[in-house]
Short mmCIF file of C-alpha atoms and ligand atoms in Angstrom, two decimals:
data_model
loop_
_atom_site.label_atom_id
_atom_site.label_comp_id
_atom_site.label_asym_id
_atom_site.label_seq_id
_atom_site.Cartn_x
_atom_site.Cartn_y
_atom_site.Cartn_z
CA MET B 1 22.01 13.38 7.31
CA SER B 2 25.14 12.94 9.30
CA ASP B 3 25.66 10.16 10.67
CA LYS B 4 27.15 7.49 8.80
CA ASN B 5 24.69 4.21 10.39
CA ARG B 6 21.59 6.47 9.67
CA ILE B 7 19.77 4.59 7.32
CA ILE B 8 17.33 6.49 4.61
CA ILE B 9 13.34 5.46 5.13
CA PHE B 10 12.19 5.73 1.43
CA ASP B 11 8.41 4.88 1.21
CA THR B 12 7.18 3.46 -2.08
CA THR B 13 3.19 2.51 -0.92
CA MET B 14 1.65 5.45 -3.21
CA ARG B 15 3.59 4.63 -6.55
CA ASP B 16 4.90 0.29 -6.34
CA GLY B 17 2.50 -0.37 -3.73
CA GLU B 18 0.05 0.96 -5.33
CA GLN B 19 1.02 -0.92 -8.86
CA SER B 20 -0.37 -4.04 -6.89
CA PRO B 21 -3.45 -4.99 -8.97
CA GLY B 22 -6.13 -3.89 -7.66
CA ALA B 23 -4.44 -1.79 -4.88
CA SER B 24 -5.69 2.59 -6.21
CA MET B 25 -5.99 4.23 -3.63
CA SER B 26 -8.43 7.73 -3.89
CA LEU B 27 -6.71 11.24 -2.94
CA GLU B 28 -8.86 11.67 -0.07
CA GLU B 29 -6.62 8.09 1.09
CA LYS B 30 -3.31 9.42 -0.19
CA ILE B 31 -3.60 12.71 2.08
CA GLN B 32 -4.49 10.32 4.71
CA ILE B 33 -1.79 7.18 4.48
CA SER B 34 0.00 10.48 3.88
CA ARG B 35 -0.26 12.35 6.92
CA VAL B 36 0.52 9.09 8.13
CA PHE B 37 3.62 8.33 6.61
CA ASP B 38 4.40 11.66 8.35
CA GLU B 39 3.88 11.68 11.14
CA LEU B 40 5.61 7.41 10.96
CA GLY B 41 9.33 9.20 10.60
CA VAL B 42 9.42 8.81 7.13
CA ASP B 43 12.71 10.29 4.94
CA VAL B 44 11.32 10.09 1.47
CA ILE B 45 7.55 9.42 0.83
CA GLU B 46 6.80 8.58 -2.81
CA ALA B 47 3.91 10.97 -3.85
CA GLY B 48 3.28 9.27 -6.91
CA PHE B 49 4.75 8.63 -10.53
CA PRO B 50 3.30 12.02 -12.53
CA ILE B 51 3.20 11.54 -15.90
CA ALA B 52 1.50 8.08 -15.70
CA SER B 53 -2.13 9.43 -15.29
CA PRO B 54 -4.44 12.66 -13.64
CA GLY B 55 -5.19 11.20 -10.95
CA ASP B 56 -1.57 10.30 -10.35
CA PHE B 57 -0.46 13.89 -10.89
CA GLU B 58 -3.24 15.60 -8.59
CA ALA B 59 -1.71 13.59 -5.64
CA VAL B 60 1.64 14.43 -5.93
CA THR B 61 0.78 17.67 -5.99
CA GLU B 62 -1.47 17.33 -3.13
CA ILE B 63 1.13 15.68 -1.05
CA SER B 64 3.56 17.25 -1.80
CA LYS B 65 1.23 20.87 -0.18
CA ILE B 66 0.65 18.85 2.94
CA LEU B 67 4.00 17.23 4.22
CA LYS B 68 5.27 19.16 7.13
CA ARG B 69 9.33 16.58 8.01
CA SER B 70 9.17 13.67 5.08
CA THR B 71 10.89 14.66 1.38
CA PRO B 72 7.99 14.70 -1.25
CA CYS B 73 9.36 12.75 -4.67
CA GLY B 74 8.09 12.06 -8.24
CA LEU B 75 9.21 8.88 -10.20
CA ALA B 76 9.93 9.49 -14.18
CA ARG B 77 11.05 7.68 -16.65
CA ALA B 78 14.85 9.02 -18.64
CA THR B 79 11.95 11.73 -20.56
CA LYS B 80 11.77 15.95 -20.54
CA LYS B 81 8.12 15.40 -19.78
CA ASP B 82 8.78 12.64 -17.63
CA ILE B 83 11.46 15.62 -15.57
CA ASP B 84 9.32 18.48 -16.22
CA ALA B 85 5.40 16.33 -15.02
CA CYS B 86 7.43 15.35 -11.88
CA LYS B 87 8.93 19.06 -11.10
CA GLU B 88 5.61 21.00 -11.83
CA SER B 89 3.51 18.15 -9.29
CA LEU B 90 6.14 18.49 -6.63
CA SER B 91 7.24 22.23 -6.91
CA HIS B 92 4.32 23.05 -3.96
CA SER B 93 7.44 22.09 -1.77
CA GLU B 94 9.95 23.90 -0.33
CA LYS B 95 11.90 20.97 -1.06
CA PHE B 96 11.71 18.05 -3.24
CA ARG B 97 13.74 14.53 -5.12
CA ILE B 98 12.85 14.08 -8.42
CA HIS B 99 14.12 9.95 -8.64
CA THR B 100 14.39 9.09 -12.85
CA PHE B 101 14.98 5.74 -13.71
CA ILE B 102 16.07 3.28 -17.10
CA SER B 103 16.98 -0.15 -17.86
CA THR B 104 20.15 -0.84 -18.04
CA SER B 105 20.24 -5.22 -18.18
CA ALA B 106 21.10 -6.55 -21.90
CA LEU B 107 17.68 -8.28 -21.50
CA HIS B 108 15.90 -5.40 -21.07
CA MET B 109 18.01 -2.81 -23.02
CA LYS B 110 17.24 -5.29 -26.52
CA HIS B 111 13.19 -5.59 -25.87
CA LYS B 112 11.41 -3.33 -23.52
CA LEU B 113 13.80 -0.69 -24.54
CA ASN B 114 15.36 -1.51 -27.80
CA LYS B 115 18.18 1.28 -27.08
CA SER B 116 21.79 -0.48 -27.59
CA SER B 117 23.74 0.19 -23.88
CA GLU B 118 25.20 3.13 -25.12
CA GLU B 119 22.35 5.26 -26.40
CA VAL B 120 21.14 3.93 -22.49
CA LEU B 121 24.30 5.91 -21.20
CA ASP B 122 23.36 9.21 -23.43
CA ALA B 123 19.54 8.80 -21.44
CA ILE B 124 21.23 8.79 -17.74
CA LYS B 125 23.73 11.59 -18.47
CA GLU B 126 20.48 14.15 -20.20
CA SER B 127 17.44 13.20 -17.97
CA VAL B 128 20.04 13.05 -14.74
CA SER B 129 21.72 16.63 -15.26
CA TYR B 130 17.90 17.56 -17.10
CA ALA B 131 16.53 16.85 -13.26
CA ARG B 132 19.37 18.69 -11.41
CA LYS B 133 17.77 22.60 -13.22
CA PHE B 134 14.57 21.64 -10.95
CA THR B 135 16.15 20.55 -7.71
CA ASP B 136 20.01 19.04 -5.61
CA ASP B 137 18.08 15.83 -5.22
CA VAL B 138 18.23 13.66 -7.43
CA GLU B 139 18.00 10.44 -7.76
CA TRP B 140 18.43 7.70 -10.17
CA SER B 141 17.41 3.84 -9.90
CA CYS B 142 18.71 1.05 -13.04
CA GLU B 143 15.59 -0.84 -13.67
CA ASP B 144 16.15 -4.90 -13.57
CA GLY B 145 20.31 -3.41 -11.86
CA THR B 146 20.27 -7.19 -10.06
CA ARG B 147 20.52 -8.09 -13.44
CA THR B 148 22.17 -6.16 -14.83
CA ASP B 149 26.36 -7.00 -15.75
CA MET B 150 28.12 -5.81 -13.03
CA ASP B 151 30.95 -3.38 -15.09
CA TYR B 152 27.64 -1.43 -17.74
CA MET B 153 26.56 -0.86 -13.94
CA CYS B 154 29.33 0.79 -12.74
CA LYS B 155 29.37 2.97 -15.82
CA THR B 156 26.06 4.24 -15.65
CA VAL B 157 26.00 4.44 -11.81
CA GLU B 158 29.56 6.54 -11.83
CA LEU B 159 28.00 8.64 -15.54
CA ALA B 160 24.02 9.65 -12.55
CA ILE B 161 26.92 10.87 -10.61
CA LYS B 162 28.40 12.64 -12.16
CA SER B 163 25.40 14.07 -13.38
CA GLY B 164 24.29 15.42 -10.37
CA ALA B 165 22.46 12.62 -9.14
CA ARG B 166 22.51 12.24 -5.13
CA THR B 167 20.61 9.06 -4.57
CA ILE B 168 21.70 5.58 -6.89
CA ASN B 169 18.87 3.23 -6.78
CA ILE B 170 19.94 -0.64 -7.33
CA PRO B 171 16.24 -2.41 -7.67
CA ASP B 172 15.87 -5.87 -7.70
CA THR B 173 12.98 -5.57 -9.53
CA VAL B 174 11.52 -9.38 -10.38
CA GLY B 175 13.12 -10.63 -6.72
CA TYR B 176 15.80 -12.86 -8.65
CA SER B 177 18.49 -11.75 -6.38
CA VAL B 178 19.30 -13.38 -3.27
CA PRO B 179 21.30 -11.70 -0.02
CA SER B 180 24.20 -13.52 -0.66
CA GLU B 181 25.16 -11.55 -4.68
CA PHE B 182 22.57 -9.05 -3.87
CA LYS B 183 26.02 -7.76 -0.51
CA THR B 184 28.32 -7.79 -3.20
CA ILE B 185 26.59 -6.01 -6.13
CA ILE B 186 26.24 -2.74 -3.19
CA GLU B 187 29.92 -3.67 -2.51
CA THR B 188 30.99 -3.82 -5.69
CA LEU B 189 29.78 -0.23 -6.44
CA MET B 190 31.01 0.55 -2.93
CA ASN B 191 34.07 -0.77 -3.98
CA LYS B 192 34.30 0.22 -8.31
CA VAL B 193 32.57 3.19 -8.62
CA PRO B 194 35.47 5.99 -8.73
CA ASN B 195 33.64 8.94 -7.40
CA ILE B 196 30.61 6.80 -4.93
CA ASP B 197 31.35 9.09 -1.74
CA LYS B 198 29.16 11.61 -3.20
CA ALA B 199 26.39 9.75 -2.98
CA ILE B 200 23.96 7.88 -1.07
CA LEU B 201 23.15 4.77 -2.51
CA SER B 202 20.29 2.66 -1.94
CA THR B 203 18.17 -0.97 -2.36
CA HIS B 204 14.80 -1.97 -3.46
CA CYS B 205 14.12 -4.89 -3.51
CA HIS B 206 11.08 -6.93 -4.79
CA ASN B 207 9.55 -10.00 -3.36
CA ASP B 208 9.68 -12.79 -5.92
CA LEU B 209 11.23 -15.17 -3.93
CA GLY B 210 10.28 -14.13 -0.39
CA LEU B 211 13.73 -12.38 -0.35
CA ALA B 212 12.76 -8.90 -0.69
CA VAL B 213 13.61 -8.20 3.32
CA ALA B 214 16.58 -10.26 3.45
CA ASN B 215 18.60 -8.81 0.12
CA SER B 216 17.66 -5.14 1.46
CA LEU B 217 18.87 -4.96 4.59
CA ALA B 218 22.74 -7.08 3.12
CA GLY B 219 22.34 -4.27 1.04
CA VAL B 220 22.38 -1.98 4.25
CA THR B 221 25.19 -4.25 5.57
CA ALA B 222 27.06 -3.43 2.22
CA GLY B 223 27.07 -0.33 2.87
CA ALA B 224 23.64 1.31 1.42
CA ARG B 225 22.43 3.83 3.63
CA GLN B 226 18.32 3.76 2.10
CA VAL B 227 16.02 1.31 1.85
CA GLU B 228 13.38 1.59 -0.23
CA CYS B 229 10.19 -0.65 1.13
CA THR B 230 6.83 0.07 1.10
CA ILE B 231 4.15 -0.38 4.95
CA ASN B 232 2.60 -4.21 4.71
CA GLY B 233 4.84 -5.23 1.67
CA ILE B 234 2.58 -4.74 -0.79
CA GLY B 235 4.00 -3.55 -4.50
CA GLU B 236 4.58 -5.16 -7.36
CA ARG B 237 3.23 -9.07 -8.08
CA ALA B 238 4.86 -10.55 -4.49
CA GLY B 239 5.22 -7.11 -3.58
CA ASN B 240 8.31 -4.85 -1.97
CA ALA B 241 10.43 -5.00 1.38
CA ALA B 242 8.00 -4.58 3.79
CA LEU B 243 8.61 -0.97 5.41
CA GLU B 244 7.85 -2.85 9.45
CA GLU B 245 10.21 -5.75 8.77
CA ILE B 246 12.75 -3.49 7.93
CA VAL B 247 12.12 -0.99 10.93
CA MET B 248 12.52 -3.52 13.25
CA ALA B 249 14.47 -6.05 12.04
CA ILE B 250 17.13 -3.11 12.54
CA LYS B 251 15.59 -2.08 15.85
CA THR B 252 15.70 -5.44 17.66
CA ARG B 253 19.12 -7.02 15.97
CA ASN B 254 21.04 -3.97 16.77
CA ASP B 255 23.67 -6.08 18.13
CA LEU B 256 24.36 -7.43 14.24
CA MET B 257 23.30 -4.82 11.94
CA PRO B 258 24.59 -1.25 13.96
CA PHE B 259 21.60 0.86 12.06
CA THR B 260 19.26 3.73 13.26
CA THR B 261 15.78 4.87 11.39
CA GLY B 262 14.22 7.61 12.00
CA ILE B 263 10.79 5.90 11.97
CA ASN B 264 8.62 6.22 15.85
CA THR B 265 7.91 1.96 15.54
CA LYS B 266 4.91 2.60 17.81
CA LEU B 267 3.09 4.08 15.15
CA ILE B 268 3.69 1.07 12.27
CA SER B 269 0.46 -0.40 13.38
CA LYS B 270 -1.18 3.05 13.11
CA ALA B 271 0.16 2.43 9.55
CA SER B 272 -0.56 -0.49 8.35
CA LYS B 273 -3.63 -0.50 9.17
CA VAL B 274 -4.75 3.02 7.03
CA VAL B 275 -3.18 1.75 4.63
CA SER B 276 -4.73 -1.96 4.42
CA ASN B 277 -7.96 0.59 4.51
CA ALA B 278 -7.58 2.28 1.57
CA THR B 279 -6.11 -0.65 -0.43
CA GLY B 280 -8.61 -3.22 0.68
CA PHE B 281 -5.74 -5.71 0.63
CA PRO B 282 -6.06 -7.12 3.90
CA VAL B 283 -3.19 -7.82 6.37
CA GLN B 284 -2.43 -11.68 6.45
CA TYR B 285 -2.92 -13.39 9.88
CA ASN B 286 0.88 -14.39 10.34
CA LYS B 287 2.52 -11.31 8.67
CA ALA B 288 5.84 -10.86 10.21
CA ILE B 289 5.10 -7.77 12.43
CA VAL B 290 2.05 -6.32 12.04
CA GLY B 291 -0.40 -9.23 11.42
CA LYS B 292 -2.89 -9.95 13.89
CA ASN B 293 -0.78 -13.12 15.33
CA ALA B 294 2.73 -11.69 15.15
CA PHE B 295 2.59 -10.77 19.11
CA ALA B 296 -0.54 -14.20 20.06
CA HIS B 297 0.83 -16.83 22.15
CA GLU B 298 -1.77 -19.71 21.25
CA SER B 299 0.51 -23.27 23.18
CA GLY B 300 -0.01 -23.81 26.52
CA ILE B 301 3.84 -24.12 26.99
CA HIS B 302 4.49 -20.54 24.85
CA GLN B 303 1.90 -19.01 27.32
CA ASP B 304 3.24 -20.64 30.69
CA GLY B 305 7.08 -18.85 29.71
CA MET B 306 4.94 -16.06 28.86
CA LEU B 307 3.58 -15.19 31.90
CA LYS B 308 7.27 -16.07 33.70
CA ASN B 309 8.77 -13.78 31.68
CA ARG B 310 7.95 -12.59 28.49
CA LYS B 311 11.76 -12.41 27.05
CA THR B 312 10.96 -16.22 26.29
CA TYR B 313 9.36 -15.69 23.87
CA GLU B 314 8.66 -12.52 22.66
CA ILE B 315 11.54 -11.09 20.44
CA MET B 316 10.10 -7.43 20.91
CA THR B 317 7.52 -5.96 22.66
CA PRO B 318 3.58 -5.19 20.68
CA GLU B 319 3.73 -2.16 22.55
CA SER B 320 7.28 -1.23 20.59
CA VAL B 321 5.21 -0.91 17.76
CA GLY B 322 1.88 0.31 18.45
CA VAL B 323 0.25 -2.46 19.44
CA LYS B 324 -2.22 -2.77 22.10
CA LYS B 325 -2.25 -6.19 24.09
CA THR B 326 -5.56 -7.25 23.36
CA SER B 327 -7.57 -6.70 20.60
CA LEU B 328 -10.26 -7.01 22.89
CA VAL B 329 -12.28 -3.48 22.94
CA MET B 330 -15.59 -2.29 24.38
CA GLY B 331 -18.90 -3.57 25.18
CA LYS B 332 -22.88 -1.96 25.28
CA HIS B 333 -21.68 0.36 27.44
CA SER B 334 -19.18 1.98 25.84
CA GLY B 335 -19.52 5.72 24.94
CA ARG B 336 -18.99 7.59 21.93
CA HIS B 337 -15.94 8.93 22.88
CA ALA B 338 -14.19 6.02 23.45
CA PHE B 339 -15.54 5.12 20.27
CA LYS B 340 -14.15 7.64 18.48
CA ASP B 341 -10.17 7.58 20.26
CA LYS B 342 -10.46 3.63 19.36
CA LEU B 343 -11.13 4.84 15.47
CA SER B 344 -8.59 6.97 16.46
CA ASP B 345 -6.09 4.15 17.75
CA LEU B 346 -6.82 2.09 14.12
CA GLY B 347 -5.64 4.57 11.31
CA TYR B 348 -8.78 6.10 11.06
CA VAL B 349 -8.43 10.27 11.53
CA GLY B 350 -10.77 12.94 9.42
CA ILE B 351 -13.76 10.45 9.58
CA THR B 352 -16.97 13.16 9.73
CA ASP B 353 -19.19 12.91 11.92
CA ASP B 354 -22.08 11.91 10.26
CA VAL B 355 -20.02 8.20 9.28
CA ILE B 356 -18.15 7.83 12.98
CA GLN B 357 -22.15 8.14 14.15
CA LEU B 358 -23.76 5.83 11.65
CA ALA B 359 -20.79 2.92 11.83
CA PHE B 360 -21.79 3.91 16.39
CA GLY B 361 -25.56 2.76 15.64
CA LYS B 362 -23.92 -0.22 14.02
CA PHE B 363 -21.85 -1.10 16.68
CA LYS B 364 -23.97 -0.42 19.59
CA ILE B 365 -26.56 -3.09 17.76
CA LEU B 366 -23.36 -5.25 17.50
CA ALA B 367 -22.58 -5.36 20.71
CA ASP B 368 -25.90 -6.30 21.29
CA LYS B 369 -25.66 -9.31 19.42
CA LYS B 370 -22.34 -10.28 20.04
CA LYS B 371 -20.12 -10.87 23.43
CA HIS B 372 -16.72 -10.53 22.47
CA VAL B 373 -16.25 -6.57 19.58
CA TYR B 374 -13.24 -6.62 19.33
CA ASP B 375 -10.80 -4.42 17.09
CA GLU B 376 -11.60 -5.89 13.68
CA ASP B 377 -14.98 -5.72 14.36
CA ILE B 378 -15.25 -2.26 14.88
CA ALA B 379 -12.84 -0.97 11.59
CA ALA B 380 -14.85 -3.27 9.64
CA LEU B 381 -17.96 -1.57 10.80
CA VAL B 382 -16.12 2.19 9.65
CA ASP B 383 -15.32 0.72 6.13
CA ASP B 384 -19.16 0.86 5.67
CA SER B 385 -20.04 3.16 7.14
CA LEU B 386 -17.75 5.13 4.45
CA ILE B 387 -18.94 3.60 2.35
CA LYS B 388 -22.85 4.61 2.45
CA GLU B 389 -22.11 8.65 2.22
CA GLU B 390 -22.28 8.55 -1.54
CA ASN B 391 -24.80 5.76 -2.88
CA VAL B 392 -25.83 5.76 -5.89
CA VAL B 393 -27.91 2.07 -5.41
CA LYS B 394 -28.32 1.54 -2.17
CA LEU B 395 -29.81 -3.12 -0.68
CA LYS B 396 -33.21 -2.03 0.95
CA SER B 397 -33.49 -5.98 1.57
CA LEU B 398 -32.18 -9.34 0.26
CA LYS B 399 -33.29 -12.91 0.09
CA VAL B 400 -31.21 -15.26 -1.10
CA VAL B 401 -32.83 -19.40 -1.43
CA ALA B 402 -29.39 -21.74 -1.46
CA GLY B 403 -28.76 -25.33 -1.32
CA THR B 404 -29.59 -28.27 -2.58
CA GLY B 405 -32.42 -29.11 -4.71
CA GLU B 406 -33.37 -26.34 -6.07
CA PRO B 407 -31.80 -23.20 -8.49
CA GLN B 408 -29.29 -20.43 -6.27
CA THR B 409 -31.86 -17.37 -6.85
CA ALA B 410 -31.45 -14.51 -5.49
CA GLU B 411 -34.88 -11.76 -4.60
CA MET B 412 -33.66 -8.15 -4.06
CA THR B 413 -34.98 -4.42 -3.47
CA LEU B 414 -32.84 -1.76 -4.52
CA ASP B 415 -33.34 2.00 -4.06
CA ILE B 416 -31.77 3.62 -7.67
CA LEU B 417 -31.77 7.39 -6.38
CA GLY B 418 -34.66 7.05 -4.33
CA GLU B 419 -36.34 4.59 -7.16
CA ILE B 420 -37.35 1.37 -5.52
CA LYS B 421 -36.72 -2.00 -8.04
CA THR B 422 -37.42 -5.44 -6.57
CA GLY B 423 -36.29 -8.16 -8.83
CA SER B 424 -34.97 -11.64 -9.13
CA GLU B 425 -32.71 -14.09 -10.61
CA THR B 426 -30.73 -16.99 -10.95
CA GLY B 427 -27.06 -18.35 -10.53
CA ASP B 428 -24.24 -20.55 -10.64
CA GLY B 429 -24.56 -20.20 -6.77
CA PRO B 430 -26.01 -18.03 -4.16
CA VAL B 431 -23.00 -14.99 -4.32
CA ASP B 432 -23.03 -15.69 -8.72
CA ALA B 433 -27.73 -14.63 -8.80
CA ILE B 434 -26.83 -11.73 -6.47
CA PHE B 435 -24.81 -10.17 -8.69
CA LYS B 436 -26.70 -11.23 -11.47
CA CYS B 437 -29.82 -10.12 -9.47
CA ILE B 438 -27.74 -6.15 -9.37
CA LYS B 439 -27.19 -6.47 -13.65
CA LYS B 440 -31.07 -6.56 -14.25
CA LEU B 441 -32.45 -4.09 -11.36
CA TYR B 442 -29.37 -2.24 -12.65
CA LYS B 443 -28.51 -1.94 -16.10
CA HIS B 444 -24.64 -1.89 -16.47
CA GLU B 445 -21.70 -3.54 -18.18
CA ILE B 446 -18.39 -4.89 -16.00
CA ASN B 447 -16.56 -7.10 -15.26
CA LEU B 448 -15.93 -9.42 -12.37
CA GLN B 449 -11.36 -9.12 -11.17
CA LEU B 450 -11.97 -10.45 -7.79
CA TYR B 451 -14.29 -11.23 -5.50
CA GLN B 452 -12.61 -12.68 -1.44
CA VAL B 453 -14.60 -13.16 1.38
CA HIS B 454 -12.07 -12.71 5.21
CA ALA B 455 -13.98 -13.56 8.49
CA VAL B 456 -12.73 -10.22 10.34
CA THR B 457 -13.29 -12.35 14.21
CA GLU B 458 -13.61 -15.70 15.14
CA GLY B 459 -16.53 -18.18 15.74
CA THR B 460 -19.49 -18.54 14.32
CA ASP B 461 -21.20 -15.34 14.91
CA ALA B 462 -18.06 -13.52 12.90
CA GLN B 463 -18.48 -10.68 10.29
CA ALA B 464 -17.14 -11.42 7.01
CA THR B 465 -15.50 -8.85 5.17
CA VAL B 466 -16.07 -9.44 1.38
CA SER B 467 -13.90 -7.19 -0.70
CA VAL B 468 -14.90 -7.31 -4.96
CA ARG B 469 -12.84 -5.69 -7.57
CA ILE B 470 -14.76 -4.14 -10.76
CA GLU B 471 -13.38 -3.65 -13.97
CA GLU B 472 -15.54 -0.88 -16.76
CA ASN B 473 -13.37 0.26 -19.52
CA GLY B 474 -9.97 0.32 -17.69
CA LYS B 475 -11.77 2.11 -14.54
CA THR B 476 -11.34 -1.22 -11.63
CA THR B 477 -13.03 0.16 -7.96
CA VAL B 478 -12.51 -2.13 -4.99
CA GLY B 479 -15.49 -2.84 -2.76
CA GLN B 480 -16.25 -3.70 0.99
CA ALA B 481 -18.15 -4.84 2.83
CA ALA B 482 -19.02 -6.13 6.08
CA ASN B 483 -21.59 -8.23 7.89
CA THR B 484 -22.48 -11.25 9.86
CA ASP B 485 -24.16 -12.41 7.17
CA THR B 486 -21.79 -13.04 4.13
CA LEU B 487 -24.13 -13.25 1.37
CA VAL B 488 -25.63 -9.67 2.75
CA ALA B 489 -21.54 -8.79 2.46
CA SER B 490 -21.23 -10.14 -0.80
CA ALA B 491 -24.75 -8.01 -2.42
CA GLU B 492 -22.96 -5.07 -0.42
CA ALA B 493 -19.26 -5.15 -1.76
CA TYR B 494 -20.39 -5.87 -5.65
CA LEU B 495 -22.81 -1.94 -4.06
CA ASN B 496 -19.33 -1.14 -3.13
CA ALA B 497 -17.26 -0.47 -5.91
CA LEU B 498 -20.52 -0.34 -8.77
CA ASN B 499 -21.58 3.13 -6.50
CA LYS B 500 -17.38 4.03 -6.44
CA LEU B 501 -17.72 3.18 -10.55
CA ILE B 502 -20.28 5.37 -10.65
CA ILE B 503 -18.66 7.64 -9.22
CA LYS B 504 -15.34 7.45 -10.98
CA ARG B 505 -16.92 7.86 -14.51
CA LYS B 506 -19.34 11.23 -12.74
CA ARG B 507 -16.14 12.69 -11.97
CA LYS B 508 -14.03 11.31 -15.14
CA ALA B 509 -11.66 9.40 -13.74
CA PRO B 510 -8.85 8.16 -16.49
CA ASP B 511 -8.59 4.73 -17.01
CA ASP B 512 -6.26 3.20 -14.55
CA SER B 513 -4.87 1.45 -17.15
CA VAL B 514 -2.07 3.20 -17.95
CA SER B 515 0.63 3.14 -20.94
CA VAL B 516 3.35 4.28 -18.96
CA SER B 517 5.44 1.86 -16.80
CA ALA B 518 7.75 1.16 -14.03
O1 LIG K 601 11.02 -2.43 -9.52
C1 LIG K 601 11.76 -0.79 -9.79
O2 LIG K 601 12.74 -1.21 -11.17
C2 LIG K 601 10.63 0.23 -9.50
C3 LIG K 601 12.18 1.47 -10.28
C4 LIG K 601 10.75 2.55 -11.31
C5 LIG K 601 12.91 2.09 -8.97
O3 LIG K 601 10.66 -0.08 -9.36
ZN1 LIG K 602 9.30 -2.01 -7.28
#
């Protein structure tokens, strides 16, 4: 990478992104995402934290086998066993990166690590040089970097480079910094660390104050040449810097930021959809670049301006990020072939013919009922069909009594591995009655962690997508379902999460809540 203005895009959607509560992705979903990221042009894909769980180890292993262009990377604390797990899972790829980190702020060293600053220096030397035994491509991060004493940070960075790190990452772990301060940190490192020319500086900014992208770009203008980011900005707490925003800001304001990336921006929308589908995290409507409204013009004045010259209100084209001009799609006369093409446009890859057939059947029924079928409707149908593949507990029928006066009651019939069971239950509201009734018919103890309803399209005939997250003994699953009837979607989303949990139990999946943290 000789071009001094080329920015390395390091994606951590499957590591830091997966640390968002409820964003766990299955192995199949991670493989699907990795293929899209490889095609998108991501330079380094942080595929997981191999020591954290057998699931993470397996994901990093499988991903490192399939990448064609991107470099796979795994995260490790400053210990030999973490680094060994990285090496073992990544070495299926010809080239790979080990990313090792340790906290350097006084607060973290004292309260989290219980180590002196000297002990941390020893750990840096040992961990980086140990990782270098396995690969030339070692990245070192000073966790809580932005709250670290600057002179001490310079010392740690110099030592990490001397020990063999080729990338030095400066995390704003708690999203506390502001652009002017972050810029100064990078400039100071550039000016004061004597061997800084032997490494690439990297940014890793969290969004707690909504400044992750601004801080990352400030870092780039000061000399950082790698940005760590996630698709849709997912990540711990308020998330990480959003890949799509970093890349499009650089592309759109190239007059002020004369940098390049290897990202094929036309695939950004597809990547956003694949990640949203896998995590069950909807993208907020007004999200920059990938939100449903990011290119919508509602007001008369804006529409008039747009018709005269698109540049009046459009600083980048929807096509440049892979958004088709209109989201209005097929109608009841559309065929199976067009439907399949549409799924690929929407970011669904590797879907079986059975699922396509199921979704296509549902699409035809919906197209008969609904005047306009939008992309979002189709995505909701496919998600629903994907879910139906491996179900133990299926909803046969549901009747709900709601309203004033009487207790809300749900009466339902479930098919539990072929056995038909019917029952009813009252609750504090119709959804509570539904969930209680499911628990009565299929005995289980779980904690409901999240219940969310989104209307995916407009109008009173809109489809509702319901997301449910449940937890049992440290294992969490997310279920989603879509239906024009919100209560049916609620029952199906709950059952979807439950079926995933049953599969997880069968596979003896490790707990999601591991004792290691990044
Ligand atoms: O935010 C952070 O500090 C991290 C490090 C592990 C890079 O995610
Ligand atoms: Zn982070």
